[in-house]
């Protein structure tokens, strides 16, 4: 299988080099907007070859783009529309009613007409996709390359430039084991960064090589509760994290109350800062889990699609902290870190994992006591932390997967 990462290199540029990069990014952005308008006006029916035949020479002439840059503009626009098309396909709109053989609407058990839904398409866009932020996509060994003297060679609108860069946290990926792809040149807070896509082929995970099966229950009081085949439990407390999120929320409320331009500008900065902080926490947690359980581990997670962490009645002023942690991001980080360590992550059915007694198998939602965070089985007397119970059940499903069960799950009698 292939593992994909995004390497973020910080560029160290002179004032002249900074102006050259700004010019490239602004022209590239403007060219993308023109292609986006053309693609929109032609009802999204043109493929890459057709766009090339119609717009390539115009991009070279009107924007003075080099050959590879003109090609990259077309690919950037098409990739953005593909991404939007995928996002829209997850949204549905009503498209009439179910009809019987007589052409009359079918009714449900309550006597209401049964609607018919269809997925959204690009035709639902009212206007072309707009590229607001200056950017540029650079192709490896054409628009950017690493030189033997430890510098980076970058293409601009004119001649190429040589810049120094910082590889903090990413140096181990800049070797022959990793295949580098197209990079995106961006500017944030006055500094330039090159985001490089890198892939590496690793052996497929084989269940016969599994040494450890860890069940991971994700929540809010404990961000992660782990349970392994040796009966050991790992708790990653979320109390301090929830406290920090409350501080961010309070600060946002104060700035929103002011409503000034400077307050709104600071609000945007705080939002980005909180996202970076959350990503850093998720990186730390995923790294700690991989280090704790070691190689050849099967990490078993619940499939949390559509699940919101609001099992208790939460007051409105605390709702934000309770339901908006980036658990999917944590799952992504754990997946690629596990694969780099000869391990794997699977997702299992979440039904009844918090209601089932791992000792006797009895399923009863009343056995979980939310107010004391306990699980007490009235059938066999098992008593434990409710998050630990969930991790134990998830670990059991992971063990069943290793034994050959394709889709392990629990069923209520």
Short mmCIF file of C-alpha atoms in Angstrom, two decimals:
data_model
loop_
_atom_site.label_atom_id
_atom_site.label_comp_id
_atom_site.label_asym_id
_atom_site.label_seq_id
_atom_site.Cartn_x
_atom_site.Cartn_y
_atom_site.Cartn_z
CA UNK A 1 0.00 0.00 0.00
CA UNK A 2 1.01 3.65 -0.40
CA UNK A 3 1.27 6.14 2.45
CA UNK A 4 0.80 9.83 1.65
CA UNK A 5 2.10 12.78 3.66
CA UNK A 6 2.28 16.53 3.24
CA UNK A 7 5.71 17.94 4.08
CA UNK A 8 5.67 21.60 5.07
CA UNK A 9 8.97 23.35 4.46
CA UNK A 10 9.53 26.91 5.67
CA UNK A 11 11.42 28.95 3.07
CA UNK A 12 14.09 31.50 3.99
CA UNK A 13 13.95 34.15 1.29
CA UNK A 14 15.43 37.59 0.67
CA UNK A 15 13.22 40.61 -0.02
CA UNK A 16 13.86 40.30 -3.76
CA UNK A 17 13.04 36.59 -3.74
CA UNK A 18 9.88 37.29 -1.73
CA UNK A 19 8.66 39.73 -4.40
CA UNK A 20 9.35 37.18 -7.13
CA UNK A 21 7.37 34.52 -5.30
CA UNK A 22 4.48 36.93 -4.62
CA UNK A 23 4.31 37.85 -8.29
CA UNK A 24 4.24 34.19 -9.33
CA UNK A 25 1.51 33.33 -6.82
CA UNK A 26 -0.72 36.28 -7.78
CA UNK A 27 -0.43 35.60 -11.52
CA UNK A 28 -1.05 31.89 -10.95
CA UNK A 29 -4.13 32.71 -8.84
CA UNK A 30 -5.52 35.05 -11.52
CA UNK A 31 -4.95 32.45 -14.24
CA UNK A 32 -6.80 29.85 -12.15
CA UNK A 33 -9.78 32.18 -11.80
CA UNK A 34 -9.97 32.71 -15.55
CA UNK A 35 -9.89 28.97 -16.23
CA UNK A 36 -12.49 28.44 -13.49
CA UNK A 37 -14.87 30.92 -15.14
CA UNK A 38 -14.36 29.26 -18.54
CA UNK A 39 -14.99 25.79 -17.11
CA UNK A 40 -18.12 27.05 -15.33
CA UNK A 41 -19.47 28.78 -18.44
CA UNK A 42 -19.06 25.55 -20.42
CA UNK A 43 -21.11 23.58 -17.87
CA UNK A 44 -18.21 21.47 -16.51
CA UNK A 45 -18.17 19.33 -19.67
CA UNK A 46 -14.55 19.90 -20.73
CA UNK A 47 -11.79 17.46 -19.84
CA UNK A 48 -8.10 18.22 -19.44
CA UNK A 49 -7.26 17.78 -23.13
CA UNK A 50 -10.10 20.05 -24.25
CA UNK A 51 -9.15 22.74 -21.74
CA UNK A 52 -5.54 22.50 -22.89
CA UNK A 53 -6.49 22.93 -26.56
CA UNK A 54 -8.61 26.00 -25.81
CA UNK A 55 -6.72 27.79 -23.05
CA UNK A 56 -3.06 26.73 -23.03
CA UNK A 57 -1.85 29.28 -25.58
CA UNK A 58 -3.97 32.00 -23.96
CA UNK A 59 -2.41 31.31 -20.56
CA UNK A 60 1.08 31.44 -22.06
CA UNK A 61 0.31 34.67 -23.91
CA UNK A 62 -1.83 36.66 -21.46
CA UNK A 63 -0.12 35.64 -18.22
CA UNK A 64 3.41 34.97 -19.47
CA UNK A 65 3.36 31.59 -17.75
CA UNK A 66 5.99 29.00 -18.53
CA UNK A 67 4.88 25.77 -20.16
CA UNK A 68 4.70 23.66 -16.98
CA UNK A 69 2.98 26.45 -15.01
CA UNK A 70 0.26 26.75 -17.67
CA UNK A 71 -0.34 23.00 -17.49
CA UNK A 72 -0.44 23.15 -13.70
CA UNK A 73 -3.09 25.90 -13.74
CA UNK A 74 -5.44 23.64 -15.72
CA UNK A 75 -4.81 20.71 -13.37
CA UNK A 76 -5.31 22.89 -10.27
CA UNK A 77 -8.72 24.06 -11.46
CA UNK A 78 -9.89 20.59 -12.46
CA UNK A 79 -8.73 19.17 -9.12
CA UNK A 80 -10.65 21.83 -7.20
CA UNK A 81 -13.86 21.08 -9.11
CA UNK A 82 -13.40 17.34 -8.53
CA UNK A 83 -13.07 18.03 -4.82
CA UNK A 84 -16.21 20.17 -4.78
CA UNK A 85 -18.09 17.54 -6.80
CA UNK A 86 -17.18 14.92 -4.18
CA UNK A 87 -18.34 17.18 -1.35
CA UNK A 88 -21.63 17.93 -3.09
CA UNK A 89 -22.28 14.23 -3.71
CA UNK A 90 -22.69 13.79 0.05
CA UNK A 91 -25.54 16.33 0.11
CA UNK A 92 -29.04 15.48 -1.04
CA UNK A 93 -31.89 17.57 -2.41
CA UNK A 94 -35.53 16.63 -2.85
CA UNK A 95 -36.43 15.77 -6.41
CA UNK A 96 -40.13 15.01 -6.34
CA UNK A 97 -42.20 12.23 -4.76
CA UNK A 98 -42.39 8.47 -5.02
CA UNK A 99 -45.29 7.53 -7.26
CA UNK A 100 -47.44 4.44 -7.57
CA UNK A 101 -48.50 2.81 -10.84
CA UNK A 102 -51.34 5.34 -11.18
CA UNK A 103 -48.96 8.27 -10.95
CA UNK A 104 -50.12 9.30 -7.47
CA UNK A 105 -47.70 9.95 -4.57
CA UNK A 106 -46.98 6.99 -2.31
CA UNK A 107 -47.74 7.60 1.36
CA UNK A 108 -45.83 6.49 4.44
CA UNK A 109 -47.42 4.96 7.55
CA UNK A 110 -48.44 8.43 8.77
CA UNK A 111 -50.12 9.36 5.49
CA UNK A 112 -47.37 11.70 4.30
CA UNK A 113 -46.04 11.65 0.72
CA UNK A 114 -42.66 9.90 0.44
CA UNK A 115 -40.03 12.25 -1.02
CA UNK A 116 -37.36 11.26 -3.53
CA UNK A 117 -33.85 12.62 -2.98
CA UNK A 118 -30.95 12.95 -5.39
CA UNK A 119 -27.30 13.85 -4.77
CA UNK A 120 -26.10 17.34 -5.58
CA UNK A 121 -23.89 17.89 -8.62
CA UNK A 122 -21.77 20.77 -9.91
CA UNK A 123 -24.92 22.08 -11.63
CA UNK A 124 -25.99 23.32 -8.19
CA UNK A 125 -23.16 25.88 -8.20
CA UNK A 126 -24.47 29.41 -8.73
CA UNK A 127 -21.11 30.90 -9.64
CA UNK A 128 -17.61 29.72 -10.56
CA UNK A 129 -15.22 28.56 -7.86
CA UNK A 130 -13.09 31.51 -6.83
CA UNK A 131 -9.38 31.22 -5.99
CA UNK A 132 -8.98 33.98 -3.40
CA UNK A 133 -5.59 33.29 -1.86
CA UNK A 134 -2.43 33.69 -4.00
CA UNK A 135 -0.83 30.30 -4.58
CA UNK A 136 1.15 28.25 -7.08
CA UNK A 137 1.53 24.54 -7.73
CA UNK A 138 5.09 23.44 -8.51
CA UNK A 139 6.05 20.13 -10.14
CA UNK A 140 8.99 18.20 -8.70
CA UNK A 141 12.20 18.36 -10.79
CA UNK A 142 10.55 20.87 -13.12
CA UNK A 143 9.45 23.79 -10.99
CA UNK A 144 11.34 22.86 -7.82
CA UNK A 145 14.28 20.63 -6.99
CA UNK A 146 16.69 20.00 -4.12
CA UNK A 147 20.30 20.91 -4.80
CA UNK A 148 23.42 19.20 -3.48
CA UNK A 149 24.45 22.29 -1.53
CA UNK A 150 21.35 22.00 0.69
CA UNK A 151 19.31 24.70 -1.02
CA UNK A 152 16.07 24.59 -2.99
CA UNK A 153 15.75 25.69 -6.61
CA UNK A 154 12.40 27.29 -7.44
CA UNK A 155 10.88 28.46 -10.72
CA UNK A 156 9.46 31.99 -10.84
CA UNK A 157 8.05 34.17 -13.60
CA UNK A 158 11.61 34.98 -14.62
CA UNK A 159 14.75 33.10 -13.70
CA UNK A 160 14.97 30.38 -11.09
CA UNK A 161 16.00 31.27 -7.56
CA UNK A 162 17.92 29.37 -4.89
CA UNK A 163 16.49 29.55 -1.37
CA UNK A 164 17.33 28.03 1.98
CA UNK A 165 14.66 26.12 3.89
CA UNK A 166 13.89 24.62 7.26
CA UNK A 167 13.06 20.90 7.49
CA UNK A 168 12.13 20.82 11.19
CA UNK A 169 10.13 17.64 11.75
CA UNK A 170 10.33 16.51 8.11
CA UNK A 171 14.00 15.81 7.42
CA UNK A 172 13.55 12.03 7.68
CA UNK A 173 11.11 12.11 4.75
CA UNK A 174 13.48 13.82 2.32
CA UNK A 175 15.28 10.67 1.21
CA UNK A 176 15.03 8.17 -1.62
CA UNK A 177 12.45 6.07 0.24
CA UNK A 178 9.84 8.78 -0.33
CA UNK A 179 8.55 9.84 -3.74
CA UNK A 180 7.98 13.59 -3.93
CA UNK A 181 5.11 15.00 -5.97
CA UNK A 182 3.56 18.35 -6.76
CA UNK A 183 4.13 21.06 -4.14
CA UNK A 184 1.96 24.04 -3.27
CA UNK A 185 3.62 27.40 -2.63
CA UNK A 186 1.70 29.45 -0.04
CA UNK A 187 2.26 32.49 2.15
CA UNK A 188 1.04 32.71 5.72
CA UNK A 189 1.63 35.56 8.13
CA UNK A 190 4.29 37.04 5.85
CA UNK A 191 6.27 33.78 5.60
CA UNK A 192 6.53 31.43 2.64
CA UNK A 193 5.95 27.68 2.86
CA UNK A 194 6.22 24.84 0.39
CA UNK A 195 3.75 22.01 1.02
CA UNK A 196 5.10 18.93 -0.74
CA UNK A 197 3.11 15.77 -1.32
CA UNK A 198 5.18 12.67 -0.54
CA UNK A 199 4.29 8.99 -0.90
CA UNK A 200 5.98 5.78 0.15
CA UNK A 201 5.14 2.18 -0.62
CA UNK A 202 4.99 -0.09 2.42
CA UNK A 203 4.15 -3.81 2.69
CA UNK A 204 0.48 -4.68 3.05
CA UNK A 205 -0.61 -5.40 6.60
CA UNK A 206 -1.04 -9.12 7.28
CA UNK A 207 -3.24 -10.26 10.17
CA UNK A 208 -1.01 -13.30 10.78
CA UNK A 209 1.75 -10.91 11.85
CA UNK A 210 -0.37 -9.23 14.54
CA UNK A 211 1.24 -9.21 17.98
CA UNK A 212 -1.11 -6.79 19.74
CA UNK A 213 -4.77 -5.89 19.36
CA UNK A 214 -5.70 -2.58 20.95
CA UNK A 215 -9.26 -1.33 21.31
CA UNK A 216 -9.47 2.48 21.36
CA UNK A 217 -12.54 4.25 22.68
CA UNK A 218 -12.68 7.96 21.82
CA UNK A 219 -14.55 10.41 23.99
CA UNK A 220 -14.36 13.76 25.73
CA UNK A 221 -13.60 13.11 29.41
CA UNK A 222 -10.85 10.78 28.16
CA UNK A 223 -9.90 11.60 24.58
CA UNK A 224 -8.69 8.02 24.14
CA UNK A 225 -9.12 4.96 26.34
CA UNK A 226 -7.07 1.96 25.21
CA UNK A 227 -7.39 -1.71 26.14
CA UNK A 228 -5.14 -4.51 24.86
CA UNK A 229 -5.03 -8.30 24.82
CA UNK A 230 -3.04 -8.33 28.07
CA UNK A 231 -5.88 -6.64 29.94
CA UNK A 232 -3.98 -3.37 30.38
CA UNK A 233 -5.82 -0.05 30.12
CA UNK A 234 -4.44 3.26 28.88
CA UNK A 235 -6.21 6.54 29.64
CA UNK A 236 -5.45 9.83 27.84
CA UNK A 237 -7.17 12.50 29.92
CA UNK A 238 -9.07 15.26 28.14
CA UNK A 239 -9.68 17.53 31.15
CA UNK A 240 -6.89 20.01 30.42
CA UNK A 241 -7.79 20.05 26.74
CA UNK A 242 -11.43 20.87 27.49
CA UNK A 243 -10.24 23.65 29.80
CA UNK A 244 -8.13 25.17 27.01
CA UNK A 245 -11.05 24.99 24.59
CA UNK A 246 -13.22 26.83 27.10
CA UNK A 247 -10.61 29.61 27.23
CA UNK A 248 -10.65 29.90 23.43
CA UNK A 249 -14.44 30.03 23.45
CA UNK A 250 -14.51 32.74 26.12
CA UNK A 251 -11.99 34.85 24.21
CA UNK A 252 -13.98 34.49 20.98
CA UNK A 253 -17.15 35.59 22.78
CA UNK A 254 -15.42 38.72 24.06
CA UNK A 255 -14.14 39.63 20.59
CA UNK A 256 -17.51 38.93 18.93
CA UNK A 257 -19.17 41.27 21.44
CA UNK A 258 -16.86 44.10 20.36
CA UNK A 259 -17.60 43.64 16.65
CA UNK A 260 -14.79 45.95 15.51
CA UNK A 261 -12.61 45.32 12.47
CA UNK A 262 -9.55 44.60 14.61
CA UNK A 263 -11.61 42.21 16.75
CA UNK A 264 -12.78 40.31 13.66
CA UNK A 265 -9.22 40.12 12.38
CA UNK A 266 -8.08 38.69 15.70
CA UNK A 267 -10.98 36.25 15.65
CA UNK A 268 -9.67 34.78 12.40
CA UNK A 269 -6.20 34.43 13.90
CA UNK A 270 -7.57 32.74 17.01
CA UNK A 271 -9.56 30.27 14.91
CA UNK A 272 -6.44 29.25 12.99
CA UNK A 273 -4.42 29.09 16.21
CA UNK A 274 -6.95 26.74 17.80
CA UNK A 275 -6.92 24.49 14.73
CA UNK A 276 -3.12 24.29 14.85
CA UNK A 277 -3.26 23.52 18.57
CA UNK A 278 -5.83 20.75 18.03
CA UNK A 279 -3.72 19.26 15.23
CA UNK A 280 -0.65 19.31 17.48
CA UNK A 281 -2.55 17.52 20.27
CA UNK A 282 -3.80 14.89 17.81
CA UNK A 283 -0.25 14.39 16.53
CA UNK A 284 1.01 13.90 20.09
CA UNK A 285 -1.76 11.43 20.94
CA UNK A 286 -1.34 9.34 17.79
CA UNK A 287 2.44 9.30 18.20
CA UNK A 288 2.11 8.23 21.85
CA UNK A 289 -0.30 5.40 20.94
CA UNK A 290 2.00 4.01 18.26
CA UNK A 291 5.01 4.19 20.59
CA UNK A 292 3.09 2.62 23.49
CA UNK A 293 1.78 -0.44 21.64
CA UNK A 294 4.72 -0.93 19.26
CA UNK A 295 4.97 -2.56 15.84
CA UNK A 296 2.54 -5.15 14.42
CA UNK A 297 -0.41 -3.73 16.34
CA UNK A 298 -3.98 -3.71 15.12
CA UNK A 299 -5.63 -0.52 16.36
CA UNK A 300 -9.40 -0.98 16.47
CA UNK A 301 -11.63 2.10 16.38
CA UNK A 302 -15.37 2.59 16.32
CA UNK A 303 -16.86 3.88 13.09
CA UNK A 304 -18.08 7.27 14.32
CA UNK A 305 -19.77 8.34 11.09
CA UNK A 306 -22.72 10.50 12.08
CA UNK A 307 -21.99 10.14 15.81
CA UNK A 308 -22.01 13.24 18.03
CA UNK A 309 -20.58 13.16 21.53
CA UNK A 310 -23.66 14.47 23.30
CA UNK A 311 -24.84 11.45 25.22
CA UNK A 312 -25.70 13.54 28.25
CA UNK A 313 -27.86 16.65 28.32
CA UNK A 314 -25.33 19.45 28.00
CA UNK A 315 -26.05 23.09 28.71
CA UNK A 316 -25.93 25.37 25.69
CA UNK A 317 -22.94 27.35 26.94
CA UNK A 318 -20.83 24.14 27.08
CA UNK A 319 -22.09 22.53 23.88
CA UNK A 320 -19.17 23.70 21.72
CA UNK A 321 -16.50 22.03 23.85
CA UNK A 322 -18.55 18.84 24.08
CA UNK A 323 -19.14 18.05 20.41
CA UNK A 324 -16.43 19.57 18.25
CA UNK A 325 -13.12 17.78 18.83
CA UNK A 326 -11.36 16.69 15.60
CA UNK A 327 -11.68 12.92 16.08
CA UNK A 328 -11.51 12.22 12.34
CA UNK A 329 -8.20 14.05 12.15
CA UNK A 330 -6.91 11.94 15.05
CA UNK A 331 -7.96 8.84 13.13
CA UNK A 332 -6.07 10.01 10.02
CA UNK A 333 -2.90 10.79 11.98
CA UNK A 334 -3.01 7.44 13.76
CA UNK A 335 -3.56 5.58 10.47
CA UNK A 336 -0.45 6.84 8.70
CA UNK A 337 1.74 6.68 11.80
CA UNK A 338 0.62 3.10 12.42
CA UNK A 339 1.39 2.07 8.84
CA UNK A 340 4.87 3.55 9.13
CA UNK A 341 5.34 1.24 12.13
CA UNK A 342 4.11 -1.99 10.46
CA UNK A 343 0.71 -1.61 12.11
CA UNK A 344 -2.82 -0.93 10.91
CA UNK A 345 -6.06 0.80 11.90
CA UNK A 346 -9.50 -0.69 11.28
CA UNK A 347 -12.98 0.62 12.07
CA UNK A 348 -15.75 -1.55 13.47
CA UNK A 349 -19.48 -1.15 14.04
CA UNK A 350 -20.10 1.13 17.03
CA UNK A 351 -23.48 -0.34 17.99
CA UNK A 352 -23.71 -1.57 21.59
CA UNK A 353 -19.99 -1.16 22.38
CA UNK A 354 -20.88 1.07 25.34
CA UNK A 355 -23.92 -0.99 26.41
CA UNK A 356 -22.49 -4.52 26.34
CA UNK A 357 -20.90 -6.26 29.31
CA UNK A 358 -17.55 -7.66 28.11
CA UNK A 359 -17.71 -10.49 30.66
CA UNK A 360 -21.19 -12.00 30.20
CA UNK A 361 -22.19 -10.36 26.89
CA UNK A 362 -25.43 -8.89 28.25
CA UNK A 363 -26.54 -5.72 26.41
CA UNK A 364 -28.45 -3.16 28.43
CA UNK A 365 -28.10 0.60 28.00
CA UNK A 366 -29.33 1.16 31.56
CA UNK A 367 -26.19 -0.53 32.88
CA UNK A 368 -24.17 2.52 31.88
CA UNK A 369 -24.40 5.25 34.51
CA UNK A 370 -23.49 8.56 32.91
CA UNK A 371 -23.61 10.58 36.11
CA UNK A 372 -20.82 8.51 37.74
CA UNK A 373 -19.09 7.39 34.48
CA UNK A 374 -19.48 3.77 35.47
CA UNK A 375 -20.78 0.59 33.91
CA UNK A 376 -22.46 -1.82 36.34
CA UNK A 377 -23.75 -5.12 34.94
CA UNK A 378 -26.76 -6.30 36.95
CA UNK A 379 -26.44 -9.73 35.33
CA UNK A 380 -22.91 -10.75 36.41
CA UNK A 381 -21.86 -7.90 38.70
CA UNK A 382 -19.06 -6.54 36.48
CA UNK A 383 -18.24 -2.98 37.48
CA UNK A 384 -15.79 -0.65 35.76
CA UNK A 385 -15.23 2.76 34.16
CA UNK A 386 -17.67 3.14 31.25
CA UNK A 387 -14.95 4.27 28.80
CA UNK A 388 -12.86 1.24 29.71
CA UNK A 389 -15.86 -1.02 29.06
CA UNK A 390 -16.21 0.51 25.59
CA UNK A 391 -12.51 -0.07 24.87
CA UNK A 392 -12.79 -3.70 26.02
CA UNK A 393 -15.69 -4.37 23.65
CA UNK A 394 -13.90 -2.66 20.77
CA UNK A 395 -10.79 -4.73 21.46
CA UNK A 396 -12.91 -7.89 21.31
CA UNK A 397 -14.19 -6.89 17.86
CA UNK A 398 -10.59 -6.35 16.77
CA UNK A 399 -9.71 -9.83 17.99
CA UNK A 400 -12.61 -11.25 15.98
CA UNK A 401 -11.30 -9.43 12.89
CA UNK A 402 -7.88 -11.03 13.32
CA UNK A 403 -9.62 -14.41 13.65
CA UNK A 404 -11.15 -13.97 10.21
CA UNK A 405 -14.50 -12.23 10.84
CA UNK A 406 -14.83 -9.74 7.97
CA UNK A 407 -17.26 -7.32 9.64
CA UNK A 408 -17.30 -7.96 13.41
CA UNK A 409 -20.22 -6.45 15.33
CA UNK A 410 -22.48 -7.03 18.29
CA UNK A 411 -26.17 -7.94 18.04
CA UNK A 412 -28.78 -7.55 20.73
CA UNK A 413 -30.64 -10.71 21.69
#
